[in-house]
CSV table of C-alpha atoms and ligand atoms in Angstrom, one decimal:
chain,number,residue,atom,x,y,z
A,1,UNK,CA,0.0,0.0,0.0
A,2,UNK,CA,3.0,2.3,-0.1
A,3,UNK,CA,2.9,5.0,-2.7
A,4,UNK,CA,5.3,7.9,-3.2
A,5,UNK,CA,3.8,11.3,-3.8
A,6,UNK,CA,5.5,14.2,-5.4
A,7,UNK,CA,4.5,17.6,-4.1
A,8,UNK,CA,6.0,21.1,-4.3
A,9,UNK,CA,6.7,22.8,-1.0
A,10,UNK,CA,7.3,26.5,-0.5
A,11,UNK,CA,10.6,26.8,1.4
A,12,UNK,CA,9.5,30.1,3.0
A,13,UNK,CA,6.1,29.2,4.4
A,14,UNK,CA,5.7,25.4,3.9
A,15,UNK,CA,2.7,25.8,1.6
A,16,UNK,CA,2.1,22.6,-0.4
A,17,UNK,CA,1.1,22.5,-4.1
A,18,UNK,CA,0.5,19.5,-6.3
A,19,UNK,CA,2.2,21.3,-9.2
A,20,UNK,CA,5.0,23.7,-9.6
A,21,UNK,CA,4.3,27.4,-9.7
A,22,UNK,CA,6.7,30.3,-10.0
A,23,UNK,CA,5.2,32.3,-7.1
A,24,UNK,CA,3.9,30.9,-3.9
A,25,UNK,CA,0.1,31.5,-3.7
A,26,UNK,CA,0.4,31.7,0.1
A,27,UNK,CA,3.3,34.0,0.9
A,28,UNK,CA,3.9,35.5,-2.6
A,29,UNK,CA,7.6,34.5,-2.5
A,30,UNK,CA,9.1,34.0,-5.9
A,31,UNK,CA,10.7,30.8,-7.0
A,32,UNK,CA,10.5,29.2,-3.6
A,33,UNK,CA,8.7,26.0,-4.4
A,34,UNK,CA,10.9,22.8,-4.4
A,35,UNK,CA,9.9,19.4,-5.4
A,36,UNK,CA,9.8,17.0,-2.5
A,37,UNK,CA,8.9,13.3,-2.4
A,38,UNK,CA,6.6,12.2,0.4
A,39,UNK,CA,6.4,8.5,1.2
A,40,UNK,CA,2.9,7.6,2.1
A,41,UNK,CA,2.3,5.8,5.3
A,42,UNK,CA,1.9,2.1,4.7
A,43,UNK,CA,0.1,1.1,7.9
A,44,UNK,CA,-3.7,1.4,7.5
A,45,UNK,CA,-5.7,3.2,10.1
A,46,UNK,CA,-7.0,-0.1,11.5
A,47,UNK,CA,-3.6,-1.6,12.0
A,48,UNK,CA,-2.4,1.5,13.7
A,49,UNK,CA,-5.4,1.5,16.1
A,50,UNK,CA,-4.5,-2.0,17.2
A,51,UNK,CA,-1.0,-1.0,18.1
A,52,UNK,CA,-2.1,1.7,20.5
A,53,UNK,CA,-1.1,0.7,24.0
A,54,UNK,CA,-1.4,3.9,25.8
A,55,UNK,CA,-4.4,4.7,28.0
A,56,UNK,CA,-5.4,7.9,29.9
A,57,UNK,CA,-4.1,8.2,33.5
A,58,UNK,CA,-5.0,10.7,36.2
A,59,UNK,CA,-2.9,13.9,36.1
A,60,UNK,CA,-1.8,13.5,39.7
A,61,UNK,CA,-0.1,10.2,38.8
A,62,UNK,CA,2.0,11.6,36.0
A,63,UNK,CA,5.6,11.6,36.9
A,64,UNK,CA,7.4,14.9,36.6
A,65,UNK,CA,11.0,15.8,36.3
A,66,UNK,CA,10.5,19.3,37.8
A,67,UNK,CA,13.4,20.8,39.7
A,68,UNK,CA,16.2,19.0,37.9
A,69,UNK,CA,17.1,21.6,35.4
A,70,UNK,CA,20.7,21.7,34.4
A,71,UNK,CA,22.4,25.0,35.1
A,72,UNK,CA,24.8,26.0,32.4
A,73,UNK,CA,27.0,28.4,34.4
A,74,UNK,CA,26.1,31.1,31.9
A,75,UNK,CA,23.5,33.0,33.9
A,76,UNK,CA,22.3,35.0,30.9
A,77,UNK,CA,21.5,31.8,29.0
A,78,UNK,CA,19.9,30.2,32.1
A,79,UNK,CA,17.7,33.2,32.5
A,80,UNK,CA,16.4,33.0,28.9
A,81,UNK,CA,15.8,29.3,29.2
A,82,UNK,CA,13.7,29.9,32.3
A,83,UNK,CA,16.2,28.7,34.9
A,84,UNK,CA,18.4,26.2,33.1
A,85,UNK,CA,18.0,23.4,30.6
A,86,UNK,CA,15.0,21.1,31.2
A,87,UNK,CA,16.0,17.4,30.6
A,88,UNK,CA,14.2,16.0,27.6
A,89,UNK,CA,13.5,19.4,26.1
A,90,UNK,CA,14.1,20.4,22.5
A,91,UNK,CA,15.3,24.0,21.9
A,92,UNK,CA,15.6,25.7,18.6
A,93,UNK,CA,18.4,28.3,18.4
A,94,UNK,CA,17.9,30.7,15.5
A,95,UNK,CA,20.0,33.6,14.2
A,96,UNK,CA,21.7,35.1,11.2
A,97,UNK,CA,24.9,33.3,9.9
A,98,UNK,CA,27.9,34.5,11.8
A,99,UNK,CA,26.0,36.0,14.7
A,100,UNK,CA,27.6,33.5,17.2
A,101,UNK,CA,25.3,30.5,17.5
A,102,UNK,CA,28.1,28.0,17.3
A,103,UNK,CA,30.2,29.9,19.7
A,104,UNK,CA,27.3,30.1,22.3
A,105,UNK,CA,26.6,26.4,21.9
A,106,UNK,CA,30.2,25.5,22.4
A,107,UNK,CA,30.5,27.7,25.5
A,108,UNK,CA,27.4,26.1,26.9
A,109,UNK,CA,28.8,22.6,26.3
A,110,UNK,CA,32.1,23.7,27.9
A,111,UNK,CA,30.3,25.0,31.0
A,112,UNK,CA,28.4,21.7,31.6
A,113,UNK,CA,31.2,20.0,33.4
A,114,UNK,CA,29.1,17.3,35.0
A,115,UNK,CA,27.4,16.2,31.7
A,116,UNK,CA,28.4,14.4,28.6
A,117,UNK,CA,27.6,16.6,25.6
A,118,UNK,CA,27.5,15.4,22.0
A,119,UNK,CA,28.2,18.2,19.5
A,120,UNK,CA,27.1,17.1,16.1
A,121,UNK,CA,28.7,19.4,13.4
A,122,UNK,CA,27.4,19.4,9.9
A,123,UNK,CA,28.9,22.6,8.8
A,124,UNK,CA,32.5,22.7,10.1
A,125,UNK,CA,35.1,20.0,10.2
A,126,UNK,CA,36.2,18.5,13.5
A,127,UNK,CA,39.5,20.5,13.4
A,128,UNK,CA,37.6,23.7,12.7
A,129,UNK,CA,35.4,23.2,15.7
A,130,UNK,CA,38.4,22.3,17.8
A,131,UNK,CA,40.3,25.4,16.7
A,132,UNK,CA,37.4,27.7,17.6
A,133,UNK,CA,36.9,25.8,20.9
A,134,UNK,CA,40.5,26.4,21.9
A,135,UNK,CA,40.0,30.1,21.8
A,136,UNK,CA,36.9,30.1,24.0
A,137,UNK,CA,36.6,30.6,27.7
A,138,UNK,CA,35.9,28.3,29.4
A,139,UNK,CA,37.8,25.7,27.4
A,140,UNK,CA,35.8,22.5,26.6
A,141,UNK,CA,36.6,19.4,28.7
A,142,UNK,CA,36.9,15.9,27.4
A,143,UNK,CA,33.2,15.1,28.0
A,144,UNK,CA,32.4,17.2,25.1
A,145,UNK,CA,32.2,14.7,22.2
A,146,UNK,CA,32.4,15.8,18.6
A,147,UNK,CA,30.7,14.1,15.7
A,148,UNK,CA,30.9,15.1,12.1
A,149,UNK,CA,27.8,13.4,10.6
A,150,UNK,CA,24.8,14.6,8.8
A,151,UNK,CA,22.7,11.4,8.5
A,152,UNK,CA,20.2,11.2,11.3
A,153,UNK,CA,20.0,7.4,11.1
A,154,UNK,CA,23.7,7.1,11.6
A,155,UNK,CA,23.5,9.5,14.5
A,156,UNK,CA,20.7,7.4,16.0
A,157,UNK,CA,22.9,4.3,15.9
A,158,UNK,CA,25.8,6.2,17.5
A,159,UNK,CA,23.5,7.4,20.3
A,160,UNK,CA,22.6,3.8,21.1
A,161,UNK,CA,26.2,3.2,22.1
A,162,UNK,CA,27.4,6.6,23.4
A,163,UNK,CA,24.8,8.0,25.7
A,164,UNK,CA,24.8,11.8,26.0
A,165,UNK,CA,23.0,14.1,28.4
A,166,UNK,CA,22.8,16.9,25.9
A,167,UNK,CA,22.9,16.9,22.1
A,168,UNK,CA,23.8,20.0,20.1
A,169,UNK,CA,22.9,19.8,16.3
A,170,UNK,CA,24.8,22.5,14.4
A,171,UNK,CA,23.1,23.1,12.1
A,172,UNK,CA,19.7,21.4,11.6
A,173,UNK,CA,19.8,22.5,8.0
A,174,UNK,CA,22.7,20.3,7.2
A,175,UNK,CA,21.1,17.1,8.6
A,176,UNK,CA,19.2,14.8,6.5
A,177,UNK,CA,17.1,11.6,6.7
A,178,UNK,CA,18.1,9.1,4.0
A,179,UNK,CA,14.6,8.0,3.3
A,180,UNK,CA,13.6,11.4,2.0
A,181,UNK,CA,14.8,12.4,-1.4
A,182,UNK,CA,14.7,16.1,-0.8
A,183,UNK,CA,17.9,18.0,-0.2
A,184,UNK,CA,19.0,18.9,3.3
A,185,UNK,CA,17.5,22.1,4.6
A,186,UNK,CA,14.2,21.7,2.7
A,187,UNK,CA,11.0,21.9,4.6
A,188,UNK,CA,10.4,18.1,4.7
A,189,UNK,CA,14.0,17.3,5.7
A,190,UNK,CA,13.9,19.9,8.5
A,191,UNK,CA,10.6,18.5,9.7
A,192,UNK,CA,11.8,14.9,9.6
A,193,UNK,CA,15.1,15.7,11.4
A,194,UNK,CA,13.3,17.6,14.1
A,195,UNK,CA,10.8,14.9,14.8
A,196,UNK,CA,13.7,12.4,14.8
A,197,UNK,CA,15.5,14.3,17.6
A,198,UNK,CA,12.1,15.0,19.3
A,199,UNK,CA,11.4,11.3,19.6
A,200,UNK,CA,14.9,10.7,20.9
A,201,UNK,CA,14.7,13.5,23.4
A,202,UNK,CA,11.4,12.5,24.8
A,203,UNK,CA,12.2,8.7,25.0
A,204,UNK,CA,15.6,9.1,26.6
A,205,UNK,CA,15.2,12.3,28.6
A,206,UNK,CA,18.1,13.9,26.7
A,207,UNK,CA,18.0,17.7,25.9
A,208,UNK,CA,18.6,18.7,22.3
A,209,UNK,CA,19.6,22.1,21.0
A,210,UNK,CA,18.9,22.5,17.3
A,211,UNK,CA,20.8,25.4,15.6
A,212,UNK,CA,19.0,26.9,12.6
A,213,UNK,CA,19.9,29.8,10.3
A,214,UNK,CA,17.5,32.5,9.6
A,215,UNK,CA,17.1,34.3,6.3
A,216,UNK,CA,17.9,38.0,5.9
A,217,UNK,CA,14.2,38.8,6.3
A,218,UNK,CA,14.5,37.8,9.9
A,219,UNK,CA,12.3,34.7,9.8
A,220,UNK,CA,13.6,31.2,10.3
A,221,UNK,CA,12.8,29.8,6.9
A,222,UNK,CA,12.8,26.1,7.0
A,223,UNK,CA,13.3,25.9,10.8
A,224,UNK,CA,10.3,28.2,11.2
A,225,UNK,CA,8.0,25.3,10.2
A,226,UNK,CA,9.1,23.3,13.3
A,227,UNK,CA,8.6,26.1,15.8
A,228,UNK,CA,5.4,24.6,16.9
A,229,UNK,CA,7.0,21.2,17.5
A,230,UNK,CA,9.9,22.2,19.7
A,231,UNK,CA,9.7,23.2,23.4
A,232,UNK,CA,11.5,26.5,23.1
A,233,UNK,CA,12.7,28.9,20.4
A,234,UNK,CA,15.6,31.1,21.2
A,235,UNK,CA,16.5,33.9,18.8
A,236,UNK,CA,20.1,35.2,18.8
A,237,UNK,CA,20.1,38.8,17.5
A,238,UNK,CA,22.4,41.7,17.1
A,239,UNK,CA,23.8,44.0,14.5
A,240,UNK,CA,26.8,42.4,12.8
A,241,UNK,CA,28.9,45.6,13.3
A,242,UNK,CA,28.3,45.8,17.0
A,243,UNK,CA,29.8,43.4,19.6
A,244,UNK,CA,26.5,43.1,21.4
A,245,UNK,CA,24.3,40.1,21.0
A,246,UNK,CA,20.9,39.6,22.5
A,247,UNK,CA,19.4,36.2,23.2
A,248,UNK,CA,15.6,36.3,23.3
A,249,UNK,CA,13.1,33.5,23.9
A,250,UNK,CA,10.2,33.8,21.4
A,251,UNK,CA,8.6,30.6,22.7
A,252,UNK,CA,9.2,28.7,25.9
A,253,UNK,CA,7.1,25.9,27.3
A,254,UNK,CA,9.2,26.0,30.6
A,255,UNK,CA,9.5,29.7,31.3
A,256,UNK,CA,8.7,33.3,30.4
A,257,UNK,CA,9.3,34.6,26.9
A,258,UNK,CA,10.1,38.0,28.2
A,259,UNK,CA,13.6,37.4,29.3
A,260,UNK,CA,16.6,38.4,27.4
A,261,UNK,CA,20.3,37.7,27.8
A,262,UNK,CA,22.9,40.2,26.7
A,263,UNK,CA,26.3,39.2,25.5
A,264,UNK,CA,29.3,40.8,24.0
A,265,UNK,CA,31.6,39.1,21.4
A,266,UNK,CA,35.3,39.1,22.3
A,267,UNK,CA,38.4,37.2,21.2
A,268,UNK,CA,37.6,34.6,23.8
A,269,UNK,CA,34.0,34.1,22.6
A,270,UNK,CA,30.8,35.5,24.1
A,271,UNK,CA,31.0,37.3,27.5
A,272,UNK,CA,28.1,38.3,29.6
A,273,UNK,CA,27.3,41.9,30.0
A,274,UNK,CA,26.9,42.5,33.7
A,275,UNK,CA,25.6,46.0,33.7
A,276,UNK,CA,24.0,46.6,30.2
A,277,UNK,CA,22.7,50.0,31.0
A,278,UNK,CA,26.1,51.4,31.7
A,279,UNK,CA,27.5,49.8,28.5
A,280,UNK,CA,24.7,51.2,26.3
A,281,UNK,CA,25.2,54.7,27.7
A,282,UNK,CA,29.0,54.7,27.7
A,283,UNK,CA,29.4,56.6,24.4
A,284,UNK,CA,26.6,59.1,24.9
A,285,UNK,CA,27.5,62.7,24.3
A,286,UNK,CA,25.2,64.4,26.8
A,287,UNK,CA,25.8,67.9,25.5
A,288,UNK,CA,24.7,67.1,21.9
A,289,UNK,CA,21.1,67.8,20.8
A,290,UNK,CA,18.9,65.0,19.7
A,291,UNK,CA,19.8,62.5,22.4
A,292,UNK,CA,17.6,61.3,25.3
A,293,UNK,CA,17.9,58.4,27.8
A,294,UNK,CA,14.9,56.1,28.0
A,295,UNK,CA,14.3,53.7,30.9
A,296,UNK,CA,13.1,50.7,28.9
A,297,UNK,CA,12.2,47.2,30.1
A,298,UNK,CA,13.5,44.1,28.5
A,299,UNK,CA,11.5,41.3,30.0
A,300,UNK,CA,11.6,41.7,33.7
A,301,UNK,CA,14.8,43.7,33.6
A,302,UNK,CA,15.1,47.5,33.3
A,303,UNK,CA,17.5,48.7,30.7
A,304,UNK,CA,18.6,52.3,30.1
A,305,UNK,CA,19.2,53.1,26.4
A,306,UNK,CA,20.0,56.2,24.5
A,307,UNK,CA,17.6,57.2,21.7
A,308,UNK,CA,18.9,59.5,19.1
A,309,UNK,CA,17.2,61.7,16.5
A,310,UNK,CA,18.6,63.8,13.7
A,311,UNK,CA,16.3,66.4,12.1
A,312,UNK,CA,17.7,68.1,9.0
A,313,UNK,CA,16.2,70.1,6.2
A,314,UNK,CA,15.0,68.0,3.2
A,315,UNK,CA,17.1,68.3,0.1
A,316,UNK,CA,14.7,66.3,-2.1
A,317,UNK,CA,11.0,66.6,-2.6
A,318,UNK,CA,9.7,64.0,-0.1
A,319,UNK,CA,11.1,64.1,3.4
A,320,UNK,CA,12.7,60.9,4.6
A,321,UNK,CA,11.8,59.1,7.8
A,322,UNK,CA,14.3,56.4,8.8
A,323,UNK,CA,14.2,54.4,12.0
A,324,UNK,CA,16.8,51.9,13.3
A,325,UNK,CA,15.9,49.9,16.3
A,326,UNK,CA,12.6,51.6,16.5
A,327,UNK,CA,9.2,51.0,14.9
A,328,UNK,CA,8.8,53.0,11.7
A,329,UNK,CA,5.1,53.4,12.1
A,330,UNK,CA,5.4,54.5,15.7
A,331,UNK,CA,7.9,57.2,14.5
A,332,UNK,CA,5.3,58.5,11.9
A,333,UNK,CA,2.8,58.7,14.7
A,334,UNK,CA,5.1,60.6,17.0
A,335,UNK,CA,5.9,63.1,14.2
A,336,UNK,CA,2.2,63.6,13.6
A,337,UNK,CA,1.6,64.2,17.3
A,338,UNK,CA,4.5,66.7,17.5
A,339,UNK,CA,3.2,68.5,14.5
A,340,UNK,CA,-0.4,68.7,15.7
A,341,UNK,CA,-0.1,69.0,19.4
A,342,UNK,CA,3.2,70.7,19.9
A,343,UNK,CA,3.2,72.9,16.8
A,344,UNK,CA,6.4,71.6,15.4
A,345,UNK,CA,6.5,71.8,11.7
A,346,UNK,CA,8.4,68.8,10.4
A,347,UNK,CA,7.1,68.6,6.9
A,348,UNK,CA,10.2,70.1,5.4
A,349,UNK,CA,12.7,68.0,7.4
A,350,UNK,CA,14.2,64.6,7.1
A,351,UNK,CA,14.0,62.6,10.4
A,352,UNK,CA,16.4,59.8,11.3
A,353,UNK,CA,16.1,58.0,14.6
A,354,UNK,CA,18.3,55.4,16.1
A,355,UNK,CA,18.6,53.4,19.3
A,356,UNK,CA,22.3,53.3,20.3
A,357,UNK,CA,24.2,50.1,20.6
A,358,UNK,CA,22.2,48.1,18.1
A,359,UNK,CA,19.4,47.6,20.6
A,360,UNK,CA,15.8,47.3,19.5
A,361,UNK,CA,13.0,48.8,21.6
A,362,UNK,CA,9.4,47.9,21.0
A,363,UNK,CA,7.6,49.2,24.0
A,364,UNK,CA,5.4,52.3,23.9
A,365,UNK,CA,7.1,53.5,27.1
A,366,UNK,CA,10.0,54.7,24.9
A,367,UNK,CA,7.7,57.1,22.9
A,368,UNK,CA,8.2,60.2,25.1
A,369,UNK,CA,12.0,59.8,25.0
A,370,UNK,CA,12.0,59.5,21.3
A,371,UNK,CA,9.7,62.5,20.9
A,372,UNK,CA,12.0,64.5,23.1
A,373,UNK,CA,15.1,63.5,21.1
A,374,UNK,CA,13.3,64.7,17.9
A,375,UNK,CA,12.2,68.0,19.5
A,376,UNK,CA,15.7,68.5,20.8
A,377,UNK,CA,17.3,68.0,17.4
A,378,UNK,CA,14.8,70.2,15.7
A,379,UNK,CA,15.4,73.1,18.1
A,380,UNK,CA,19.1,72.2,18.5
A,381,UNK,CA,18.8,72.3,22.2
A,382,UNK,CA,20.2,69.4,24.3
A,383,UNK,CA,18.0,67.4,26.6
A,384,UNK,CA,18.9,67.8,30.2
A,385,UNK,CA,22.0,65.6,30.7
A,386,UNK,CA,21.1,64.2,34.0
A,387,UNK,CA,17.5,63.3,33.2
A,388,UNK,CA,15.9,60.1,31.9
A,389,UNK,CA,12.5,59.9,30.3
A,390,UNK,CA,9.6,57.4,30.2
A,391,UNK,CA,6.0,57.6,29.0
A,392,UNK,CA,3.7,56.5,26.3
A,393,UNK,CA,2.5,59.2,23.9
A,394,UNK,CA,-1.2,59.2,23.0
A,395,UNK,CA,-2.7,60.6,19.9
A,396,UNK,CA,-3.9,63.6,21.8
A,397,UNK,CA,-0.4,64.5,22.9
A,398,UNK,CA,-1.2,63.1,26.4
A,399,UNK,CA,1.4,61.1,28.3
A,400,UNK,CA,0.0,57.7,29.3
A,401,UNK,CA,0.7,55.4,32.2
A,402,UNK,CA,3.4,52.7,31.8
A,403,UNK,CA,4.2,49.5,33.8
A,404,UNK,CA,7.1,48.5,36.1
A,405,UNK,CA,7.6,52.0,37.3
A,406,UNK,CA,9.5,51.0,40.5
A,407,UNK,CA,12.1,48.9,38.7
A,408,UNK,CA,12.7,51.7,36.1
A,409,UNK,CA,13.2,54.3,38.8
A,410,UNK,CA,15.6,52.0,40.7
A,411,UNK,CA,17.7,51.6,37.5
A,412,UNK,CA,17.7,55.3,36.7
A,413,UNK,CA,18.8,56.0,40.3
A,414,UNK,CA,21.5,53.3,40.1
A,415,UNK,CA,23.1,54.9,37.0
A,416,UNK,CA,23.4,58.2,38.7
A,417,UNK,CA,20.7,60.2,37.0
A,418,UNK,CA,19.2,63.0,39.1
A,419,UNK,CA,15.8,63.4,37.4
A,420,UNK,CA,13.1,61.2,35.8
A,421,UNK,CA,10.4,62.6,33.6
A,422,UNK,CA,7.4,60.3,34.0
A,423,UNK,CA,3.6,60.2,33.4
A,424,UNK,CA,1.5,61.9,36.0
A,425,UNK,CA,-0.6,58.8,36.8
A,426,UNK,CA,2.6,56.8,37.5
A,427,UNK,CA,4.0,59.5,39.7
A,428,UNK,CA,0.9,59.3,41.9
A,429,UNK,CA,1.3,55.6,42.5
A,430,UNK,CA,4.9,56.0,43.8
A,431,UNK,CA,5.7,55.9,47.5
A,432,UNK,CA,7.7,58.8,48.7
A,433,UNK,CA,11.4,58.7,49.6
A,434,UNK,CA,13.0,58.6,46.2
A,435,UNK,CA,16.4,60.0,45.9
A,436,UNK,CA,15.9,61.5,42.5
A,437,UNK,CA,13.6,64.3,41.3
A,438,UNK,CA,10.4,62.9,39.8
A,439,UNK,CA,8.9,65.3,37.3
A,440,UNK,CA,5.4,64.4,36.4
A,441,UNK,CA,4.0,65.4,33.0
A,442,UNK,CA,0.6,65.2,31.5
A,443,UNK,CA,1.2,66.4,28.0
A,444,UNK,CA,4.0,66.4,25.5
A,445,UNK,CA,4.4,70.1,25.8
A,446,UNK,CA,4.9,69.9,29.5
A,447,UNK,CA,7.7,67.4,29.0
A,448,UNK,CA,9.3,69.7,26.5
A,449,UNK,CA,9.2,72.5,29.0
A,450,UNK,CA,10.8,70.3,31.6
A,451,UNK,CA,13.5,68.9,29.5
A,452,UNK,CA,14.4,71.4,26.8
A,453,UNK,CA,15.4,74.5,28.6
A,454,UNK,CA,17.7,76.9,26.9
A,455,UNK,CA,20.4,75.9,29.3
A,456,UNK,CA,19.3,72.3,29.1
A,457,UNK,CA,22.7,70.6,28.8
A,458,UNK,CA,24.6,72.8,31.1
A,459,UNK,CA,24.4,71.8,34.7
B,501,TYD,P1,29.8,31.6,15.0
B,501,TYD,O1,29.6,31.1,16.3
B,501,TYD,O2,30.6,30.8,14.1
B,501,TYD,O3,28.5,32.1,14.2
B,501,TYD,P2,27.3,31.2,13.7
B,501,TYD,O4,27.4,29.8,14.2
B,501,TYD,O5,26.1,31.9,14.2
B,501,TYD,O6,27.3,31.3,12.2
B,501,TYD,O7,30.5,33.1,15.2
B,501,TYD,C1,31.1,33.7,14.1
B,501,TYD,C2,31.6,35.1,14.4
B,501,TYD,O8,32.0,35.3,15.7
B,501,TYD,C3,32.7,35.3,13.5
B,501,TYD,O9,32.4,36.5,12.8
B,501,TYD,C4,33.9,35.5,14.4
B,501,TYD,C5,33.3,35.9,15.7
B,501,TYD,N1,34.0,35.4,16.9
B,501,TYD,C6,34.7,36.2,17.7
B,501,TYD,O10,34.7,37.4,17.5
B,501,TYD,N2,35.4,35.7,18.8
B,501,TYD,C7,35.4,34.4,19.1
B,501,TYD,O11,36.1,34.0,20.0
B,501,TYD,C8,34.7,33.5,18.2
B,501,TYD,C9,34.7,32.1,18.5
B,501,TYD,C10,34.0,34.0,17.1
B,502,MG,MG1,27.8,28.1,13.1
């Protein structure tokens, strides 16, 4: 009853078509359909039904393995994982090529001194991996086993003999299952390889880290189709030209997805950044116009970042608006609010905004800081050097309440700022006894009066 079926699968979105088309009808990607052969299941439904041996059991009788997480000795990684590696979990680690995924995986392997780690490399030769590992801190120990193999069935046989506590697959796009005719990295191969390692992980209680490359659009093509299968998806991000790398959980069955880990790339591999706020503010020129400090939150952690704006007269017909690390539509909105509610005429100006250090901030609490940076640049008056800003800007020019106010204040205080501009409603929730001046504002104009004084920078 076995019959092979040829289908065409979009490598960007996994859409399936019975015939080839030049453009995917689902995601509109050009030339993304690849022929794949799918072997039909030979067991009939009835046969399968007979094989079923499992039966429902009360939830209270289910055994758990809670509390036995493996700590990796890399606190930033543990935090993102939700407190260490859960045995039997499958984690997908995605990121651009060259961002440092292999480095992070090797450092994790090296830090697990009590466990046997199997590092399966499909991209680099054994000696290349060894060369890189020799430069890293900490250096790997002899319980880190290397294997250069891309056939999952061979890997399976090896795992029967050499039991490992943790398996790292670098990368999943180079692995293949011999029964499938499609090339490694195609949607069906990636699916098959993932389910292979999933079965192994769940049966043996071994944790598996699958490394996957993302495309330039920022989505994990190929690996994206397995996001729903795995237990956690970690995204390793950063601007290639900056040393900072941010590890973010976009899915986590065993913890929060809000946490991030911040690393810096050195000669000796990735190093944790202990005080990220200080690092991100280190190069700030406080006397220049167009710069403001925002007390942002990354997960449960406050982070002070510098937002910058440059407003310059347009030399072409249509004014440009360019945002790096900040949402472009949010920028348009802020410009419209500044125009309408604060009487700033920006129609003849190009506006460029940037978040320093290659950081990306998505929360509305950064609105007011960005608006102040824009106003500061337009008027060419610096923002008060010792003040930080938080607040969401509404369409009416009103400053709206934000969350986690206490943590943000604590961070602002810790970094030696003397003043915080915050929404009025937030100011009223705060207990007295703060060491810094809290300036409450209700409208964008009030904030400008508080921050952009003619002697703003001098103090
Ligand atoms: P790598 O981990 O190979 O990236 P990926 O697996 O995500 O493709 O990291 C590659 C980059 O990191 C490369 O540009 C060199 C840099 N790097 C350092 O700067 N220092 C180091 O100690 C290591 C190992 C890599
Ligand atoms: Mg790599």
